[in-house]
Short mmCIF file of C-alpha atoms in Angstrom, two decimals:
data_model
loop_
_atom_site.label_atom_id
_atom_site.label_comp_id
_atom_site.label_asym_id
_atom_site.label_seq_id
_atom_site.Cartn_x
_atom_site.Cartn_y
_atom_site.Cartn_z
CA UNK A 1 25.70 33.98 -0.94
CA UNK A 2 24.93 30.29 -0.88
CA UNK A 3 21.39 29.35 -1.84
CA UNK A 4 19.32 26.72 -0.17
CA UNK A 5 19.11 23.48 -2.07
CA UNK A 6 16.15 21.10 -2.17
CA UNK A 7 16.83 17.71 -3.74
CA UNK A 8 13.40 16.42 -4.66
CA UNK A 9 14.63 13.17 -6.19
CA UNK A 10 14.31 11.27 -2.93
CA UNK A 11 10.86 12.56 -1.98
CA UNK A 12 7.85 10.26 -2.66
CA UNK A 13 5.68 11.43 -5.60
CA UNK A 14 2.67 12.61 -3.60
CA UNK A 15 4.92 14.76 -1.41
CA UNK A 16 7.11 16.32 -4.11
CA UNK A 17 5.03 19.37 -5.06
CA UNK A 18 3.78 20.07 -1.50
CA UNK A 19 7.41 19.95 -0.27
CA UNK A 20 8.51 22.36 -3.00
CA UNK A 21 5.68 24.82 -2.34
CA UNK A 22 6.29 24.61 1.41
CA UNK A 23 9.94 25.52 0.80
CA UNK A 24 9.00 28.35 -1.58
CA UNK A 25 6.31 29.73 0.71
CA UNK A 26 8.73 29.87 3.64
CA UNK A 27 11.22 32.04 1.69
CA UNK A 28 11.53 35.74 2.40
CA UNK A 29 11.11 38.05 -0.58
CA UNK A 30 14.30 38.14 -2.61
CA UNK A 31 15.38 34.73 -1.30
CA UNK A 32 15.68 31.66 -3.47
CA UNK A 33 16.44 27.97 -3.50
CA UNK A 34 17.88 25.54 -6.00
CA UNK A 35 15.59 22.68 -6.90
CA UNK A 36 17.38 19.46 -7.92
CA UNK A 37 15.48 16.86 -9.93
CA UNK A 38 16.00 13.92 -12.30
CA UNK A 39 13.80 15.38 -15.05
CA UNK A 40 12.75 18.76 -16.37
CA UNK A 41 10.23 19.99 -13.78
CA UNK A 42 8.16 21.81 -16.42
CA UNK A 43 4.77 20.67 -15.00
CA UNK A 44 5.80 22.25 -11.71
CA UNK A 45 6.58 25.48 -13.52
CA UNK A 46 3.08 25.50 -15.01
CA UNK A 47 1.69 24.97 -11.52
CA UNK A 48 3.80 27.88 -10.22
CA UNK A 49 2.52 30.06 -13.09
CA UNK A 50 -1.06 29.15 -12.24
CA UNK A 51 -0.88 29.48 -8.46
CA UNK A 52 1.93 31.95 -7.77
CA UNK A 53 1.87 34.05 -10.88
CA UNK A 54 4.22 37.06 -10.73
CA UNK A 55 5.68 35.96 -7.38
CA UNK A 56 8.62 33.91 -8.60
CA UNK A 57 11.47 33.69 -11.07
CA UNK A 58 12.62 30.45 -12.69
CA UNK A 59 16.16 29.94 -13.96
CA UNK A 60 17.65 26.70 -15.25
CA UNK A 61 21.16 26.21 -13.81
CA UNK A 62 21.60 22.70 -15.24
CA UNK A 63 19.39 21.00 -17.83
CA UNK A 64 20.01 17.27 -17.90
CA UNK A 65 20.48 14.76 -19.21
CA UNK A 66 20.51 13.13 -15.78
CA UNK A 67 20.12 16.07 -13.42
CA UNK A 68 18.17 19.34 -13.63
CA UNK A 69 18.83 22.30 -11.35
CA UNK A 70 16.46 25.24 -11.24
CA UNK A 71 17.00 28.41 -9.23
CA UNK A 72 13.57 29.47 -8.00
CA UNK A 73 13.45 32.90 -6.36
CA UNK A 74 10.68 34.75 -4.62
CA UNK A 75 10.25 38.16 -6.21
CA UNK A 76 11.28 41.11 -4.04
CA UNK B 1 23.83 19.22 -1.40
CA UNK B 2 25.00 16.12 -3.20
CA UNK B 3 23.13 12.85 -3.55
CA UNK B 4 25.28 9.74 -3.36
CA UNK B 5 24.64 6.03 -3.61
CA UNK B 6 25.71 3.57 -0.94
CA UNK B 7 27.53 0.46 -2.06
CA UNK B 8 25.03 -1.36 0.19
CA UNK B 9 22.61 -1.00 -2.76
CA UNK B 10 24.67 -3.46 -4.82
CA UNK B 11 27.35 -5.01 -2.58
CA UNK B 12 28.48 -7.41 -5.30
CA UNK B 13 29.58 -4.67 -7.68
CA UNK B 14 33.12 -3.41 -7.97
CA UNK B 15 33.84 0.24 -7.31
CA UNK B 16 34.19 1.49 -10.93
CA UNK B 17 31.06 -0.39 -12.14
CA UNK B 18 28.98 0.96 -9.28
CA UNK B 19 30.21 4.49 -9.87
CA UNK B 20 29.29 4.15 -13.54
CA UNK B 21 25.75 3.08 -12.58
CA UNK B 22 25.48 5.99 -10.14
CA UNK B 23 26.64 8.39 -12.84
CA UNK B 24 24.01 7.08 -15.27
CA UNK B 25 21.41 7.80 -12.59
CA UNK B 26 22.69 11.35 -12.15
CA UNK B 27 24.03 10.67 -8.65
CA UNK B 28 27.06 12.57 -7.44
CA UNK B 29 29.19 9.71 -6.14
CA UNK B 30 29.32 6.76 -3.78
CA UNK B 31 29.32 5.92 -0.12
CA UNK B 32 31.58 2.91 0.22
CA UNK B 33 30.72 0.46 2.98
CA UNK B 34 33.99 -0.87 4.40
CA UNK B 35 34.11 -4.54 5.25
CA UNK B 36 35.53 -5.66 8.56
CA UNK B 37 39.24 -6.48 8.17
CA UNK B 38 39.36 -4.77 4.76
CA UNK B 39 42.97 -3.73 4.00
CA UNK B 40 42.53 0.04 4.06
CA UNK B 41 45.74 1.07 2.32
CA UNK B 42 45.03 -1.16 -0.68
CA UNK B 43 41.50 0.24 -0.80
CA UNK B 44 42.82 3.83 -0.87
CA UNK B 45 45.11 2.99 -3.77
CA UNK B 46 42.21 1.27 -5.57
CA UNK B 47 40.03 4.36 -5.24
CA UNK B 48 42.76 6.69 -6.41
CA UNK B 49 43.76 4.62 -9.45
CA UNK B 50 40.18 3.88 -10.56
CA UNK B 51 39.11 7.53 -10.43
CA UNK B 52 35.78 6.42 -8.92
CA UNK B 53 33.94 9.16 -7.04
CA UNK B 54 33.90 8.10 -3.38
CA UNK B 55 32.13 10.83 -1.41
CA UNK B 56 31.81 9.08 1.96
CA UNK B 57 32.86 5.94 3.81
CA UNK B 58 30.75 3.76 6.05
CA UNK B 59 31.93 1.56 8.90
CA UNK B 60 29.25 -0.52 10.65
CA UNK B 61 31.79 -1.43 13.34
CA UNK B 62 34.77 0.58 14.56
CA UNK B 63 38.17 -0.97 15.28
CA UNK B 64 39.72 -0.41 18.67
CA UNK B 65 42.52 1.62 17.11
CA UNK B 66 41.10 4.27 14.83
CA UNK B 67 44.32 5.65 13.34
CA UNK B 68 44.25 3.65 10.08
CA UNK B 69 40.58 4.47 9.45
CA UNK B 70 41.17 8.15 10.23
CA UNK B 71 44.14 8.14 7.87
CA UNK B 72 42.03 6.61 5.08
CA UNK B 73 39.31 9.26 5.53
CA UNK B 74 41.97 11.98 5.41
CA UNK B 75 43.70 10.47 2.36
CA UNK B 76 40.47 10.34 0.40
CA UNK B 77 39.24 13.64 1.82
CA UNK B 78 35.83 12.21 2.71
CA UNK B 79 34.02 11.64 6.02
CA UNK B 80 33.47 8.20 7.54
CA UNK B 81 30.13 7.54 9.21
CA UNK B 82 29.44 4.91 11.85
CA UNK B 83 26.68 4.04 14.33
CA UNK B 84 27.22 5.98 17.56
CA UNK B 85 26.88 2.66 19.40
CA UNK B 86 29.99 1.39 17.58
CA UNK B 87 32.07 3.74 19.72
CA UNK B 88 32.49 2.45 23.30
CA UNK B 89 31.26 4.89 25.94
CA UNK B 90 34.01 7.19 27.06
CA UNK B 91 35.93 6.75 23.79
CA UNK B 92 34.73 9.96 22.14
CA UNK B 93 37.73 12.08 23.14
CA UNK B 94 40.20 9.44 21.93
CA UNK B 95 38.34 9.09 18.64
CA UNK B 96 38.35 12.85 18.19
CA UNK B 97 42.12 12.93 18.79
CA UNK B 98 42.79 10.12 16.30
CA UNK B 99 40.78 11.83 13.56
CA UNK B 100 42.19 15.25 14.46
CA UNK B 101 45.78 13.95 14.13
CA UNK B 102 45.05 12.35 10.77
CA UNK B 103 43.00 15.27 9.46
CA UNK B 104 39.86 13.16 8.88
CA UNK B 105 36.24 13.39 9.97
CA UNK B 106 34.11 10.86 11.83
CA UNK B 107 30.32 11.23 11.78
CA UNK B 108 28.25 9.35 14.34
CA UNK B 109 24.58 8.49 13.83
CA UNK B 110 21.75 7.57 16.17
CA UNK B 111 18.60 7.40 14.01
CA UNK B 112 16.19 10.34 13.89
CA UNK B 113 14.64 10.41 17.34
CA UNK B 114 15.11 13.59 19.34
CA UNK B 115 16.52 12.28 22.61
CA UNK B 116 19.53 10.27 21.37
CA UNK B 117 20.45 12.96 18.83
CA UNK B 118 20.25 15.70 21.46
CA UNK B 119 22.37 13.50 23.76
CA UNK B 120 24.93 13.05 20.99
CA UNK B 121 25.10 16.81 20.41
CA UNK B 122 25.49 17.30 24.17
CA UNK B 123 28.33 14.76 24.31
CA UNK B 124 30.11 16.59 21.48
CA UNK B 125 29.76 19.90 23.33
CA UNK B 126 31.06 18.26 26.51
CA UNK B 127 34.08 16.99 24.54
CA UNK B 128 34.88 20.58 23.55
CA UNK B 129 33.14 20.52 20.13
CA UNK B 130 35.95 18.73 18.28
CA UNK B 131 36.22 19.68 14.61
CA UNK B 132 37.00 16.08 13.70
CA UNK B 133 33.75 14.48 14.93
CA UNK B 134 30.22 15.31 13.83
CA UNK B 135 26.82 13.78 13.37
CA UNK B 136 25.12 11.68 10.69
CA UNK B 137 21.32 11.80 10.64
CA UNK B 138 19.89 8.35 9.85
CA UNK B 139 16.41 8.46 8.30
CA UNK B 140 14.64 5.09 8.19
CA UNK B 141 11.12 5.97 7.04
CA UNK B 142 10.20 2.33 6.27
CA UNK B 143 10.91 1.08 9.78
CA UNK B 144 11.11 4.06 12.16
CA UNK B 145 8.91 7.09 12.63
CA UNK B 146 10.22 10.41 11.29
CA UNK B 147 7.90 12.29 13.62
CA UNK B 148 10.82 13.65 15.67
CA UNK B 149 13.22 14.00 12.75
CA UNK B 150 12.78 17.77 12.41
CA UNK B 151 13.40 18.32 16.12
CA UNK B 152 16.38 15.93 16.00
CA UNK B 153 17.73 17.81 12.99
CA UNK B 154 17.61 21.15 14.78
CA UNK B 155 19.16 19.64 17.93
CA UNK B 156 22.19 18.39 16.02
CA UNK B 157 22.32 20.96 13.21
CA UNK B 158 25.68 22.55 14.22
CA UNK B 159 27.34 19.11 14.02
CA UNK B 160 25.47 17.65 11.04
CA UNK B 161 27.79 16.43 8.28
CA UNK B 162 25.79 13.75 6.49
CA UNK B 163 22.27 12.43 6.02
CA UNK B 164 21.65 8.77 5.30
CA UNK B 165 18.24 7.98 3.83
CA UNK B 166 17.34 4.30 4.05
CA UNK B 167 15.15 4.29 0.95
CA UNK B 168 14.51 6.87 -1.75
CA UNK B 169 15.56 5.68 -5.23
CA UNK B 170 13.35 2.73 -6.19
CA UNK B 171 11.73 2.71 -2.75
CA UNK B 172 10.37 6.24 -2.79
CA UNK B 173 6.84 5.23 -3.77
CA UNK B 174 6.67 2.79 -0.87
CA UNK B 175 7.67 5.62 1.47
CA UNK B 176 4.77 7.82 0.49
CA UNK B 177 3.23 9.64 3.43
CA UNK B 178 5.99 8.77 5.88
CA UNK B 179 7.42 12.28 6.15
CA UNK B 180 10.47 12.26 3.88
CA UNK B 181 9.31 15.45 2.13
CA UNK B 182 9.01 17.37 5.39
CA UNK B 183 12.53 16.46 6.52
CA UNK B 184 13.98 17.37 3.11
CA UNK B 185 12.22 20.75 3.29
CA UNK B 186 13.71 21.30 6.77
CA UNK B 187 17.19 20.34 5.54
CA UNK B 188 16.87 22.90 2.75
CA UNK B 189 15.54 25.50 5.18
CA UNK B 190 18.57 25.13 7.47
CA UNK B 191 21.02 25.36 4.54
CA UNK B 192 22.33 21.81 4.89
CA UNK B 193 24.94 21.38 2.17
CA UNK B 194 26.52 18.03 3.04
CA UNK B 195 25.98 14.77 1.18
CA UNK B 196 22.78 12.76 1.38
CA UNK B 197 23.38 9.02 1.04
CA UNK B 198 20.78 6.70 -0.50
CA UNK B 199 20.94 3.22 0.96
CA UNK B 200 18.45 0.32 0.80
CA UNK B 201 15.99 -0.03 3.69
CA UNK B 202 16.96 -3.69 4.03
CA UNK B 203 18.08 -6.84 2.20
CA UNK B 204 14.53 -7.44 0.86
CA UNK B 205 14.82 -4.24 -1.19
CA UNK B 206 18.04 -5.24 -2.97
CA UNK B 207 16.44 -6.71 -6.13
CA UNK B 208 14.56 -3.42 -6.61
CA UNK B 209 17.80 -1.44 -6.32
CA UNK B 210 19.60 -3.68 -8.80
CA UNK B 211 16.96 -3.26 -11.46
CA UNK B 212 16.71 0.47 -10.73
CA UNK B 213 20.45 0.86 -11.25
CA UNK B 214 20.30 -1.07 -14.52
CA UNK B 215 17.17 0.53 -15.93
CA UNK B 216 17.32 2.96 -18.79
CA UNK B 217 14.97 5.84 -19.40
CA UNK B 218 11.87 4.47 -21.05
CA UNK B 219 10.64 5.98 -24.30
CA UNK B 220 7.17 6.49 -22.84
CA UNK B 221 4.21 4.46 -23.95
CA UNK B 222 2.43 6.99 -26.17
CA UNK B 223 3.58 5.45 -29.43
CA UNK B 224 2.43 2.01 -28.33
CA UNK B 225 -1.20 3.10 -28.45
CA UNK B 226 -3.18 3.07 -31.68
CA UNK B 227 -3.64 6.66 -32.80
CA UNK B 228 -7.04 8.24 -32.32
CA UNK B 229 -8.11 6.08 -29.39
CA UNK B 230 -11.47 6.71 -27.74
CA UNK B 231 -10.56 5.42 -24.32
CA UNK B 232 -7.17 4.90 -22.71
CA UNK B 233 -6.26 3.89 -19.20
CA UNK B 234 -2.90 4.45 -17.62
CA UNK B 235 -1.72 3.55 -14.15
CA UNK B 236 1.14 5.98 -13.61
CA UNK B 237 2.17 4.65 -10.22
CA UNK B 238 4.82 2.19 -11.46
CA UNK B 239 6.20 4.76 -13.93
CA UNK B 240 9.25 6.68 -12.78
CA UNK B 241 8.51 10.35 -12.15
CA UNK B 242 10.95 11.46 -14.82
CA UNK B 243 9.13 9.42 -17.49
CA UNK B 244 5.61 10.45 -16.50
CA UNK B 245 5.11 13.65 -18.49
CA UNK B 246 6.15 12.07 -21.80
CA UNK B 247 4.01 9.02 -21.09
CA UNK B 248 0.90 11.04 -20.29
CA UNK B 249 1.31 13.51 -23.14
CA UNK B 250 1.97 10.63 -25.55
CA UNK B 251 -1.27 8.96 -24.50
CA UNK B 252 -3.18 12.25 -24.57
CA UNK B 253 -2.04 12.98 -28.12
CA UNK B 254 -3.17 9.50 -29.18
CA UNK B 255 -6.76 10.35 -28.19
CA UNK B 256 -9.41 11.04 -30.79
CA UNK B 257 -11.70 14.03 -30.25
CA UNK B 258 -14.17 13.03 -27.57
CA UNK B 259 -11.74 10.38 -26.33
CA UNK B 260 -10.96 10.08 -22.62
CA UNK B 261 -7.73 9.25 -20.86
CA UNK B 262 -8.19 7.77 -17.38
CA UNK B 263 -5.18 8.11 -15.13
CA UNK B 264 -4.36 6.57 -11.78
CA UNK B 265 -1.63 8.47 -9.96
CA UNK B 266 -0.03 8.66 -6.54
CA UNK B 267 -0.15 12.43 -6.15
CA UNK B 268 -2.55 15.30 -6.66
CA UNK B 269 -2.70 15.52 -10.48
CA UNK B 270 -3.37 19.28 -10.61
CA UNK B 271 0.05 19.88 -12.15
CA UNK B 272 -1.15 17.84 -15.13
CA UNK B 273 -4.11 20.18 -15.62
CA UNK B 274 -1.84 23.23 -15.36
CA UNK B 275 0.53 21.70 -17.91
CA UNK B 276 -2.29 21.03 -20.39
CA UNK B 277 -3.65 24.54 -19.84
CA UNK B 278 -0.24 25.96 -20.65
CA UNK B 279 0.58 23.76 -23.63
CA UNK B 280 -2.74 22.86 -25.33
CA UNK B 281 -5.16 25.18 -27.14
CA UNK B 282 -7.72 26.86 -24.88
CA UNK B 283 -10.90 24.83 -24.49
CA UNK B 284 -9.43 21.75 -26.16
CA UNK B 285 -9.81 19.45 -23.15
CA UNK B 286 -11.71 18.89 -19.94
CA UNK B 287 -10.09 17.68 -16.73
CA UNK B 288 -11.60 16.07 -13.65
CA UNK B 289 -9.81 14.65 -10.66
CA UNK B 290 -10.93 12.74 -7.61
CA UNK B 291 -9.08 11.54 -4.52
CA UNK B 292 -9.77 7.80 -4.64
CA UNK B 293 -8.00 6.64 -1.51
CA UNK B 294 -6.01 7.90 1.37
CA UNK B 295 -5.10 4.29 2.14
CA UNK B 296 -6.28 2.27 5.11
CA UNK B 297 -4.36 4.32 7.64
CA UNK B 298 -3.27 7.91 8.13
CA UNK B 299 0.08 7.04 6.59
CA UNK B 300 -1.34 4.93 3.76
CA UNK B 301 -0.58 5.52 0.11
CA UNK B 302 -2.46 8.26 -1.70
CA UNK B 303 -4.36 7.32 -4.86
CA UNK B 304 -5.85 9.88 -7.23
CA UNK B 305 -7.79 9.34 -10.41
CA UNK B 306 -8.02 11.86 -13.21
CA UNK B 307 -10.00 11.93 -16.42
CA UNK B 308 -8.86 14.02 -19.34
CA UNK B 309 -11.21 14.28 -22.31
CA UNK B 310 -10.04 15.72 -25.61
CA UNK B 311 -12.77 18.06 -26.91
#
């Protein structure tokens, strides 16, 4: 199954996290998307932990040095 | 989805040098803008011998006879995009045949307004939905409204092969509030997997693109501050997103107890508070944020201020 991909590198700063949460919130349970970024999105992960605790999984598919890919899935 | 850089960002650079710069920026390849009268066969050989990653071709004008262009696209195995207006009316079927014979793909773009994109999709259906011709969605947030972009996207989705974003890269901050995020979320939602091309919004933006392509990751500015500072101010807006966390944490760790870091940022800084909560000892800081400005118009830039005090 191909996963959705959201490349956040081109999105203006103030819209990055809202765009990511909008994409996550529109997923069905068990669905996921791959987030593509130009740095480790660890602050985002902390925000996920704080606001969507227990509802998501976070898996690094690629970890730099220029590109990071994270598979974010909504828990079934 | 792959993110590629248009040669329009640095037209003076040769193919291998531009690909090297794109690689250093983590981009997946290049869109090469073909010049009028460019010898196409020599160009194909140049691409193949240099090993540069050409992911798409761009033709601002289309020649009357499309066979050579179609052959180039097929040889390189990449699509060629062009303005829909570059194809004379009634020439769609002939163009489809030329690209079909060669085994290449032509992608036509009409901006991001609903009506012309729906008309383009309709014309493709009327031409029997040729496999060799599709659609390129042109997003120009700096000069054209993206208000209809989502509707345009869904109207042309079955034919969509490429997205061209006039901006992003060094221009992304200037495009704050213009709707790029919403369109990217919609592209993800409809499983778009084709390339997205970054191209400058206009000639005035070229100096920004050149310095962006040449810039190296900064080391952050934490070490530049005297240790144990009582008050630090940082305007994060000019700092690239990928350098922000190191910069802020560096400054935070330079604070003395009771010291305050004042930040100016262009997005809701809550993620900063969540990061400190997760990485710093409990009760070791206080965090306050305030929305300072929504700009002078609905689409104006967002400015937030945050104060972090080390307790």
